[in-house]
């Protein structure tokens, strides 16, 4: 049974804008894929696997995340993974998803790019038809690899132009500034792709400014360290640059030591276009509903705050304005039913 607050969150139409599809690999599916491909996992049970998800920082998570991704080997695996995520998202009131995938993680070990994109895309199209969830697909470059390798990956995907909406930047942040990928992002933008980047998760506020100035990104993924530079925060407000914040991820990766210390509410009240997202839900203990609920409880968010977060998620999405207006009206209707003034 869902509590009234859970029901309220589910009833708000929401977009999820920061979700790594490889990060939705639940231990149950990992064991199924291991059996299918004849792989012996270093865990005695599903529960033991879940228990092993204790991280001290971003890198300690990435090591386990990349090991898990090795279980994804053919088109059917990527389809099953994506379909399971979309069913879960739909059950929580998610109406639009912008999904990241890391092709280099897969092509480096011999999995064909077509199998990766083909499986993900087939599930996205089915979910659009059957559940009414709309989508965009965003290719992320691994920032711990070279800019030359990122450029080769980009050249490989340009023929898939209409399938991929944009490019992003993920993996180990510290020591890999956005400017390392300036030429790759230039080329991507010239080809009509939208740009986003992880910045200010473990890296400094200066990486956020660099992502905006050098990579010309439309959104910042995470961005919570922006507060270290008050002028940058004023810029985010002024230019209405969205942040795709991932609360449970931030706690599990020790960006904040507890949810009560998270800066999401402060940024929201300052007028930053903050959104809530789940990042890698199979590893961080919850999907979108659990992320909304965790910040609601820890930061004592009002229903009006939650409606604003949902509205921000639609505004920050790459949906056409006409579609955004439709969802704004639907959010307004939920808020009106509760007599909320949230804007
Ligand atoms: N890849 C998957 N999740 C990530 C995160 N939170 N930060 C950087 N790279 C990632
Ligand atoms: Zn991420």
mmCIF file of C-alpha atoms in Angstrom, residues 63-298:
data_model
loop_
_atom_site.group_PDB
_atom_site.id
_atom_site.type_symbol
_atom_site.label_atom_id
_atom_site.label_comp_id
_atom_site.label_asym_id
_atom_site.label_seq_id
_atom_site.Cartn_x
_atom_site.Cartn_y
_atom_site.Cartn_z
ATOM 1 C CA UNK A 63 34.257 -0.473 -10.694
ATOM 2 C CA UNK A 64 31.187 -2.563 -9.741
ATOM 3 C CA UNK A 65 28.946 -0.891 -12.325
ATOM 4 C CA UNK A 66 31.318 -1.682 -15.220
ATOM 5 C CA UNK A 67 31.685 -5.283 -13.995
ATOM 6 C CA UNK A 68 27.865 -5.610 -13.994
ATOM 7 C CA UNK A 69 27.623 -4.137 -17.498
ATOM 8 C CA UNK A 70 29.744 -7.004 -18.836
ATOM 9 C CA UNK A 71 26.697 -9.256 -18.442
ATOM 10 C CA UNK A 72 24.916 -7.320 -21.206
ATOM 11 C CA UNK A 73 25.946 -9.099 -24.399
ATOM 12 C CA UNK A 74 23.245 -9.181 -27.049
ATOM 13 C CA UNK A 75 20.261 -7.259 -28.365
ATOM 14 C CA UNK A 76 17.818 -9.236 -26.222
ATOM 15 C CA UNK A 77 19.746 -8.321 -23.039
ATOM 16 C CA UNK A 78 19.570 -4.584 -23.777
ATOM 17 C CA UNK A 79 15.900 -4.937 -24.669
ATOM 18 C CA UNK A 80 15.038 -6.803 -21.453
ATOM 19 C CA UNK A 81 16.975 -4.304 -19.327
ATOM 20 C CA UNK A 82 15.295 -1.269 -20.890
ATOM 21 C CA UNK A 83 11.812 -2.813 -20.905
ATOM 22 C CA UNK A 84 12.057 -3.619 -17.178
ATOM 23 C CA UNK A 85 13.128 -0.055 -16.362
ATOM 24 C CA UNK A 86 10.315 1.469 -18.422
ATOM 25 C CA UNK A 87 7.659 -0.699 -16.736
ATOM 26 C CA UNK A 88 8.954 0.405 -13.342
ATOM 27 C CA UNK A 89 9.114 4.078 -14.341
ATOM 28 C CA UNK A 90 5.571 3.933 -15.746
ATOM 29 C CA UNK A 91 4.270 2.458 -12.476
ATOM 30 C CA UNK A 92 5.667 5.534 -10.682
ATOM 31 C CA UNK A 93 4.067 8.184 -12.895
ATOM 32 C CA UNK A 94 7.032 8.841 -15.201
ATOM 33 C CA UNK A 95 5.681 10.081 -18.542
ATOM 34 C CA UNK A 96 8.919 10.924 -20.372
ATOM 35 C CA UNK A 97 12.474 9.540 -20.123
ATOM 36 C CA UNK A 98 15.811 10.765 -21.416
ATOM 37 C CA UNK A 99 18.082 7.749 -21.113
ATOM 38 C CA UNK A 100 21.880 7.640 -21.077
ATOM 39 C CA UNK A 101 23.841 4.725 -22.436
ATOM 40 C CA UNK A 102 27.614 4.152 -22.514
ATOM 41 C CA UNK A 103 28.441 2.536 -25.894
ATOM 42 C CA UNK A 104 32.200 2.415 -25.219
ATOM 43 C CA UNK A 105 31.616 0.104 -22.246
ATOM 44 C CA UNK A 106 30.141 -2.410 -24.666
ATOM 45 C CA UNK A 107 31.943 -1.900 -27.974
ATOM 46 C CA UNK A 108 35.335 -2.156 -26.187
ATOM 47 C CA UNK A 109 34.530 -5.762 -25.306
ATOM 48 C CA UNK A 110 33.218 -6.698 -28.745
ATOM 49 C CA UNK A 111 29.470 -6.086 -28.423
ATOM 50 C CA UNK A 112 28.149 -4.513 -31.629
ATOM 51 C CA UNK A 113 26.889 -0.941 -31.389
ATOM 52 C CA UNK A 114 23.773 -2.075 -33.324
ATOM 53 C CA UNK A 115 22.910 -4.638 -30.638
ATOM 54 C CA UNK A 116 23.154 -2.021 -27.895
ATOM 55 C CA UNK A 117 21.114 0.681 -29.620
ATOM 56 C CA UNK A 118 18.793 -1.827 -31.297
ATOM 57 C CA UNK A 119 17.741 -3.450 -28.016
ATOM 58 C CA UNK A 120 17.316 -0.188 -26.135
ATOM 59 C CA UNK A 121 15.388 1.422 -28.970
ATOM 60 C CA UNK A 122 13.042 -1.527 -29.486
ATOM 61 C CA UNK A 123 12.023 -1.334 -25.807
ATOM 62 C CA UNK A 124 11.599 2.462 -25.996
ATOM 63 C CA UNK A 125 9.321 2.226 -29.031
ATOM 64 C CA UNK A 126 7.242 -0.539 -27.433
ATOM 65 C CA UNK A 127 6.849 1.511 -24.247
ATOM 66 C CA UNK A 128 5.752 4.518 -26.274
ATOM 67 C CA UNK A 129 3.113 2.408 -28.021
ATOM 68 C CA UNK A 130 1.952 0.382 -25.042
ATOM 69 C CA UNK A 131 2.473 2.692 -22.047
ATOM 70 C CA UNK A 132 2.487 6.140 -23.662
ATOM 71 C CA UNK A 133 5.981 6.975 -22.305
ATOM 72 C CA UNK A 134 7.950 9.256 -24.644
ATOM 73 C CA UNK A 135 11.733 9.250 -24.822
ATOM 74 C CA UNK A 136 15.059 10.645 -25.977
ATOM 75 C CA UNK A 137 18.284 8.641 -26.136
ATOM 76 C CA UNK A 138 21.567 10.277 -25.046
ATOM 77 C CA UNK A 139 24.966 8.762 -25.788
ATOM 78 C CA UNK A 140 27.534 9.323 -23.034
ATOM 79 C CA UNK A 141 31.266 9.423 -23.636
ATOM 80 C CA UNK A 142 33.415 7.883 -20.907
ATOM 81 C CA UNK A 143 35.571 10.744 -19.661
ATOM 82 C CA UNK A 144 38.322 8.470 -18.292
ATOM 83 C CA UNK A 145 39.043 7.432 -21.911
ATOM 84 C CA UNK A 146 40.722 9.705 -24.447
ATOM 85 C CA UNK A 147 39.097 12.445 -26.509
ATOM 86 C CA UNK A 148 40.269 10.573 -29.634
ATOM 87 C CA UNK A 149 38.317 7.493 -28.589
ATOM 88 C CA UNK A 150 35.260 9.656 -27.903
ATOM 89 C CA UNK A 151 35.601 11.200 -31.384
ATOM 90 C CA UNK A 152 35.816 7.739 -32.980
ATOM 91 C CA UNK A 153 32.650 6.734 -31.092
ATOM 92 C CA UNK A 154 30.894 9.884 -32.275
ATOM 93 C CA UNK A 155 31.839 9.253 -35.922
ATOM 94 C CA UNK A 156 30.430 5.743 -35.565
ATOM 95 C CA UNK A 157 27.041 6.998 -34.359
ATOM 96 C CA UNK A 158 26.490 9.985 -36.624
ATOM 97 C CA UNK A 159 24.739 7.785 -39.218
ATOM 98 C CA UNK A 160 22.213 6.977 -36.442
ATOM 99 C CA UNK A 161 21.506 10.723 -36.220
ATOM 100 C CA UNK A 162 17.755 10.617 -35.699
ATOM 101 C CA UNK A 163 17.934 7.806 -33.127
ATOM 102 C CA UNK A 164 20.327 9.650 -30.814
ATOM 103 C CA UNK A 165 19.070 13.016 -29.524
ATOM 104 C CA UNK A 166 22.198 14.127 -27.734
ATOM 105 C CA UNK A 167 25.559 13.443 -26.187
ATOM 106 C CA UNK A 168 26.685 13.465 -22.569
ATOM 107 C CA UNK A 169 29.795 12.928 -20.493
ATOM 108 C CA UNK A 170 30.038 10.490 -17.590
ATOM 109 C CA UNK A 171 32.385 8.199 -15.591
ATOM 110 C CA UNK A 172 35.304 9.366 -13.376
ATOM 111 C CA UNK A 173 35.034 13.140 -13.079
ATOM 112 C CA UNK A 174 38.048 14.301 -11.061
ATOM 113 C CA UNK A 175 41.017 14.987 -13.335
ATOM 114 C CA UNK A 176 38.920 14.803 -16.510
ATOM 115 C CA UNK A 177 37.645 18.356 -17.097
ATOM 116 C CA UNK A 178 34.944 19.036 -19.688
ATOM 117 C CA UNK A 179 37.437 20.967 -21.865
ATOM 118 C CA UNK A 180 39.183 17.657 -22.656
ATOM 119 C CA UNK A 181 36.172 16.929 -24.905
ATOM 120 C CA UNK A 182 35.756 20.375 -26.504
ATOM 121 C CA UNK A 183 36.370 19.183 -30.080
ATOM 122 C CA UNK A 184 34.081 16.152 -29.695
ATOM 123 C CA UNK A 185 31.203 18.262 -28.393
ATOM 124 C CA UNK A 186 31.781 20.859 -31.137
ATOM 125 C CA UNK A 187 31.474 18.161 -33.757
ATOM 126 C CA UNK A 188 28.376 16.689 -32.058
ATOM 127 C CA UNK A 189 26.632 20.061 -31.828
ATOM 128 C CA UNK A 190 27.440 20.834 -35.465
ATOM 129 C CA UNK A 191 25.756 17.537 -36.351
ATOM 130 C CA UNK A 192 22.604 18.758 -34.583
ATOM 131 C CA UNK A 193 22.993 16.785 -31.364
ATOM 132 C CA UNK A 194 22.033 18.343 -28.026
ATOM 133 C CA UNK A 195 24.683 18.423 -25.308
ATOM 134 C CA UNK A 196 24.617 17.644 -21.588
ATOM 135 C CA UNK A 197 27.435 16.702 -19.185
ATOM 136 C CA UNK A 198 28.025 15.369 -15.698
ATOM 137 C CA UNK A 199 29.762 18.153 -13.772
ATOM 138 C CA UNK A 200 30.059 19.177 -10.143
ATOM 139 C CA UNK A 201 29.314 15.715 -8.722
ATOM 140 C CA UNK A 202 32.830 14.973 -7.432
ATOM 141 C CA UNK A 203 34.535 17.596 -9.569
ATOM 142 C CA UNK A 204 34.688 21.303 -8.652
ATOM 143 C CA UNK A 205 32.233 24.075 -9.511
ATOM 144 C CA UNK A 206 34.708 25.216 -12.186
ATOM 145 C CA UNK A 207 33.824 22.083 -14.194
ATOM 146 C CA UNK A 208 30.189 23.248 -14.282
ATOM 147 C CA UNK A 209 31.219 26.624 -15.725
ATOM 148 C CA UNK A 210 33.492 24.860 -18.197
ATOM 149 C CA UNK A 211 30.711 22.518 -19.333
ATOM 150 C CA UNK A 212 28.513 25.561 -19.985
ATOM 151 C CA UNK A 213 31.164 27.745 -21.644
ATOM 152 C CA UNK A 214 33.231 25.193 -23.544
ATOM 153 C CA UNK A 215 30.828 22.321 -24.236
ATOM 154 C CA UNK A 216 27.760 24.588 -24.433
ATOM 155 C CA UNK A 217 25.603 22.061 -22.634
ATOM 156 C CA UNK A 218 21.852 22.564 -22.191
ATOM 157 C CA UNK A 219 21.752 20.925 -18.751
ATOM 158 C CA UNK A 220 24.188 19.953 -16.030
ATOM 159 C CA UNK A 221 23.988 16.412 -14.667
ATOM 160 C CA UNK A 222 24.342 16.569 -10.859
ATOM 161 C CA UNK A 223 25.842 20.071 -10.497
ATOM 162 C CA UNK A 224 25.326 20.083 -6.738
ATOM 163 C CA UNK A 225 28.779 21.546 -6.080
ATOM 164 C CA UNK A 226 27.682 24.780 -7.802
ATOM 165 C CA UNK A 227 27.157 26.285 -4.342
ATOM 166 C CA UNK A 228 30.921 26.598 -3.967
ATOM 167 C CA UNK A 229 30.702 29.493 -6.451
ATOM 168 C CA UNK A 230 27.854 31.921 -5.582
ATOM 169 C CA UNK A 231 28.256 33.763 -8.888
ATOM 170 C CA UNK A 232 27.762 30.459 -10.719
ATOM 171 C CA UNK A 233 24.554 29.826 -8.768
ATOM 172 C CA UNK A 234 23.308 33.274 -9.802
ATOM 173 C CA UNK A 235 24.172 32.402 -13.402
ATOM 174 C CA UNK A 236 22.258 29.090 -13.227
ATOM 175 C CA UNK A 237 19.207 30.991 -11.951
ATOM 176 C CA UNK A 238 19.555 33.810 -14.494
ATOM 177 C CA UNK A 239 20.112 31.519 -17.493
ATOM 178 C CA UNK A 240 17.682 28.896 -16.170
ATOM 179 C CA UNK A 241 20.213 26.080 -16.595
ATOM 180 C CA UNK A 242 18.642 22.879 -15.266
ATOM 181 C CA UNK A 243 20.442 20.578 -12.836
ATOM 182 C CA UNK A 244 19.565 16.877 -12.958
ATOM 183 C CA UNK A 245 20.091 16.048 -9.293
ATOM 184 C CA UNK A 246 20.160 12.439 -8.040
ATOM 185 C CA UNK A 247 19.572 12.435 -4.272
ATOM 186 C CA UNK A 248 19.974 8.728 -3.392
ATOM 187 C CA UNK A 249 23.060 8.522 -5.620
ATOM 188 C CA UNK A 250 24.569 11.517 -3.829
ATOM 189 C CA UNK A 251 24.180 9.814 -0.459
ATOM 190 C CA UNK A 252 25.406 6.386 -1.602
ATOM 191 C CA UNK A 253 28.469 7.953 -3.280
ATOM 192 C CA UNK A 254 29.101 10.226 -0.260
ATOM 193 C CA UNK A 255 28.697 13.526 -2.083
ATOM 194 C CA UNK A 256 26.632 14.461 1.018
ATOM 195 C CA UNK A 257 26.964 12.501 4.236
ATOM 196 C CA UNK A 258 23.219 12.343 4.897
ATOM 197 C CA UNK A 259 20.049 13.344 3.059
ATOM 198 C CA UNK A 260 19.282 16.063 5.626
ATOM 199 C CA UNK A 261 22.493 17.798 4.468
ATOM 200 C CA UNK A 262 21.488 17.773 0.767
ATOM 201 C CA UNK A 263 21.311 21.191 -0.899
ATOM 202 C CA UNK A 264 18.376 20.412 -3.221
ATOM 203 C CA UNK A 265 15.814 22.436 -1.259
ATOM 204 C CA UNK A 266 18.156 25.381 -0.874
ATOM 205 C CA UNK A 267 18.856 25.447 -4.628
ATOM 206 C CA UNK A 268 15.138 25.126 -5.384
ATOM 207 C CA UNK A 269 14.355 28.079 -3.103
ATOM 208 C CA UNK A 270 17.116 30.144 -4.726
ATOM 209 C CA UNK A 271 15.312 29.646 -8.037
ATOM 210 C CA UNK A 272 17.589 27.071 -9.706
ATOM 211 C CA UNK A 273 15.732 24.749 -12.102
ATOM 212 C CA UNK A 274 16.439 21.635 -10.018
ATOM 213 C CA UNK A 275 15.065 18.234 -11.052
ATOM 214 C CA UNK A 276 15.047 14.876 -9.229
ATOM 215 C CA UNK A 277 16.370 11.727 -10.928
ATOM 216 C CA UNK A 278 17.566 8.236 -10.054
ATOM 217 C CA UNK A 279 20.981 7.920 -11.844
ATOM 218 C CA UNK A 280 21.641 4.175 -11.282
ATOM 219 C CA UNK A 281 18.600 2.947 -9.357
ATOM 220 C CA UNK A 282 19.602 -0.727 -9.127
ATOM 221 C CA UNK A 283 22.749 0.303 -7.252
ATOM 222 C CA UNK A 284 21.500 3.213 -5.142
ATOM 223 C CA UNK A 285 18.379 1.764 -3.532
ATOM 224 C CA UNK A 286 15.548 3.349 -5.438
ATOM 225 C CA UNK A 287 13.828 4.554 -8.592
ATOM 226 C CA UNK A 288 12.263 7.964 -9.154
ATOM 227 C CA UNK A 289 9.482 7.652 -6.564
ATOM 228 C CA UNK A 290 11.981 6.599 -3.872
ATOM 229 C CA UNK A 291 14.198 9.583 -4.749
ATOM 230 C CA UNK A 292 11.319 12.066 -4.483
ATOM 231 C CA UNK A 293 10.183 10.487 -1.237
ATOM 232 C CA UNK A 294 13.670 10.483 0.315
ATOM 233 C CA UNK A 295 14.147 14.220 -0.257
ATOM 234 C CA UNK A 296 10.560 14.989 0.714
ATOM 235 C CA UNK A 297 11.081 13.320 4.091
ATOM 236 C CA UNK A 298 14.638 14.476 4.836
#
